[in-house]
Amino acid sequence: MSRHEAAAGLPAGFDEPVFAEPWQAEAFAMTVALHDKGLFSWSEWADALSAEVKKPGAASDGHDYYEHWLAALESLLSAKGVAGKSDVDKLAAAWERAAHATPHGKPILLENDPGPTAGRGSASV
């Protein structure tokens, strides 16, 4: 289904879905959930996101907005002592390896990671 076809089912006034990729919706949902749990305030979030989108190299058309969103979330996780950048990078690499090791059509599980952290069972960030 094309984006145009998907947009056809949206209410009047919407041209296309808000999220271009599933990971964008997941990053949005994680941010809302972490705020709801009290990890950060909305003003802290706005400051972190604003700092990211104002960095040099940001696309003027905004196509990289959710990349900045994710960077802001990672920055807050680090600032709050929840997970440092290296922790997030290691976990992302483990998920990537697990995805490549998982047969098509099967759920991707971190336990499928054949890499250096294989066998750890679960991730905690």
One Martini backbone bead per residue (centre of mass of N, CA, C, O) as a GRO file, in nm:
protein
  125
    1MET     BB    1   0.097   0.037   0.024
    2SER     BB    2   0.067   0.351  -0.016
    3ARG     BB    3   0.060   0.657   0.119
    4HIS     BB    4  -0.186   0.751  -0.038
    5GLU     BB    5  -0.368   0.512   0.036
    6ALA     BB    6  -0.345   0.546   0.344
    7ALA     BB    7  -0.461   0.844   0.347
    8ALA     BB    8  -0.758   0.782   0.252
    9GLY     BB    9  -0.842   0.690   0.570
   10LEU     BB   10  -0.836   0.973   0.663
   11PRO     BB   11  -0.927   1.239   0.787
   12ALA     BB   12  -1.008   1.535   0.730
   13GLY     BB   13  -0.694   1.718   0.668
   14PHE     BB   14  -0.531   1.461   0.594
   15ASP     BB   15  -0.265   1.350   0.388
   16GLU     BB   16  -0.082   1.186   0.602
   17PRO     BB   17   0.091   1.025   0.797
   18VAL     BB   18   0.282   1.103   1.072
   19PHE     BB   19   0.435   0.829   1.026
   20ALA     BB   20   0.674   0.685   0.812
   21GLU     BB   21   0.771   0.499   1.053
   22PRO     BB   22   0.755   0.282   1.313
   23TRP     BB   23   0.992   0.401   1.490
   24GLN     BB   24   0.858   0.677   1.532
   25ALA     BB   25   0.619   0.581   1.703
   26GLU     BB   26   0.794   0.448   1.922
   27ALA     BB   27   0.945   0.702   2.013
   28PHE     BB   28   0.696   0.856   2.093
   29ALA     BB   29   0.583   0.649   2.300
   30MET     BB   30   0.829   0.648   2.487
   31THR     BB   31   0.819   0.943   2.563
   32VAL     BB   32   0.539   0.945   2.690
   33ALA     BB   33   0.590   0.720   2.898
   34LEU     BB   34   0.830   0.860   3.047
   35HIS     BB   35   0.670   1.103   3.128
   36ASP     BB   36   0.440   0.953   3.283
   37LYS     BB   37   0.669   0.837   3.490
   38GLY     BB   38   0.863   1.109   3.551
   39LEU     BB   39   1.147   1.153   3.409
   40PHE     BB   40   1.013   1.409   3.260
   41SER     BB   41   0.938   1.706   3.141
   42TRP     BB   42   0.814   1.898   2.891
   43SER     BB   43   1.033   2.117   2.910
   44GLU     BB   44   1.271   1.923   2.890
   45TRP     BB   45   1.190   1.808   2.619
   46ALA     BB   46   1.183   2.070   2.454
   47ASP     BB   47   1.480   2.141   2.501
   48ALA     BB   48   1.605   1.884   2.377
   49LEU     BB   49   1.473   1.903   2.096
   50SER     BB   50   1.563   2.188   2.023
   51ALA     BB   51   1.868   2.130   2.033
   52GLU     BB   52   1.865   1.923   1.800
   53VAL     BB   53   1.724   2.095   1.564
   54LYS     BB   54   1.961   2.330   1.591
   55LYS     BB   55   2.166   2.174   1.471
   56PRO     BB   56   2.390   2.125   1.260
   57GLY     BB   57   2.242   1.966   0.966
   58ALA     BB   58   1.963   2.019   0.958
   59ALA     BB   59   1.686   1.981   0.790
   60SER     BB   60   1.485   2.215   0.635
   61ASP     BB   61   1.236   1.997   0.579
   62GLY     BB   62   1.230   1.777   0.833
   63HIS     BB   63   1.303   1.466   0.762
   64ASP     BB   64   1.484   1.443   1.054
   65TYR     BB   65   1.308   1.474   1.313
   66TYR     BB   66   1.315   1.176   1.445
   67GLU     BB   67   1.617   1.176   1.485
   68HIS     BB   68   1.607   1.407   1.691
   69TRP     BB   69   1.414   1.278   1.884
   70LEU     BB   70   1.597   1.040   1.956
   71ALA     BB   71   1.839   1.208   2.055
   72ALA     BB   72   1.682   1.345   2.284
   73LEU     BB   73   1.612   1.089   2.437
   74GLU     BB   74   1.901   0.993   2.482
   75SER     BB   75   1.991   1.245   2.637
   76LEU     BB   76   1.793   1.213   2.873
   77LEU     BB   77   1.879   0.932   2.964
   78SER     BB   78   2.162   1.024   3.036
   79ALA     BB   79   2.101   1.267   3.228
   80LYS     BB   80   1.922   1.061   3.422
   81GLY     BB   81   2.083   0.773   3.437
   82VAL     BB   82   1.961   0.534   3.259
   83ALA     BB   83   2.133   0.581   2.975
   84GLY     BB   84   2.394   0.564   2.789
   85LYS     BB   85   2.517   0.580   2.481
   86SER     BB   86   2.665   0.306   2.491
   87ASP     BB   87   2.418   0.143   2.580
   88VAL     BB   88   2.239   0.208   2.338
   89ASP     BB   89   2.436   0.111   2.118
   90LYS     BB   90   2.460  -0.184   2.214
   91LEU     BB   91   2.158  -0.251   2.195
   92ALA     BB   92   2.120  -0.182   1.897
   93ALA     BB   93   2.327  -0.390   1.794
   94ALA     BB   94   2.185  -0.639   1.909
   95TRP     BB   95   1.921  -0.605   1.747
   96GLU     BB   96   2.050  -0.614   1.470
   97ARG     BB   97   2.169  -0.899   1.495
   98ALA     BB   98   1.899  -1.038   1.558
   99ALA     BB   99   1.760  -0.964   1.293
  100HIS     BB  100   1.970  -1.114   1.106
  101ALA     BB  101   1.919  -1.403   1.271
  102THR     BB  102   1.623  -1.390   1.179
  103PRO     BB  103   1.381  -1.535   1.039
  104HIS     BB  104   1.153  -1.492   0.828
  105GLY     BB  105   0.853  -1.427   1.019
  106LYS     BB  106   0.996  -1.389   1.282
  107PRO     BB  107   1.058  -1.296   1.581
  108ILE     BB  108   1.240  -1.051   1.737
  109LEU     BB  109   1.505  -1.150   1.953
  110LEU     BB  110   1.757  -1.091   2.169
  111GLU     BB  111   1.835  -1.398   2.198
  112ASN     BB  112   1.942  -1.398   1.880
  113ASP     BB  113   2.209  -1.286   1.956
  114PRO     BB  114   2.543  -1.368   1.827
  115GLY     BB  115   2.707  -1.190   1.990
  116PRO     BB  116   2.898  -1.082   2.263
  117THR     BB  117   2.600  -1.086   2.435
  118ALA     BB  118   2.525  -1.359   2.427
  119GLY     BB  119   2.296  -1.498   2.665
  120ARG     BB  120   2.164  -1.266   2.852
  121GLY     BB  121   1.833  -1.262   2.759
  122SER     BB  122   1.823  -0.942   2.841
  123ALA     BB  123   1.728  -0.609   2.850
  124SER     BB  124   1.869  -0.319   3.028
  125VAL     BB  125   1.778   0.046   3.037
   0.00000   0.00000   0.00000
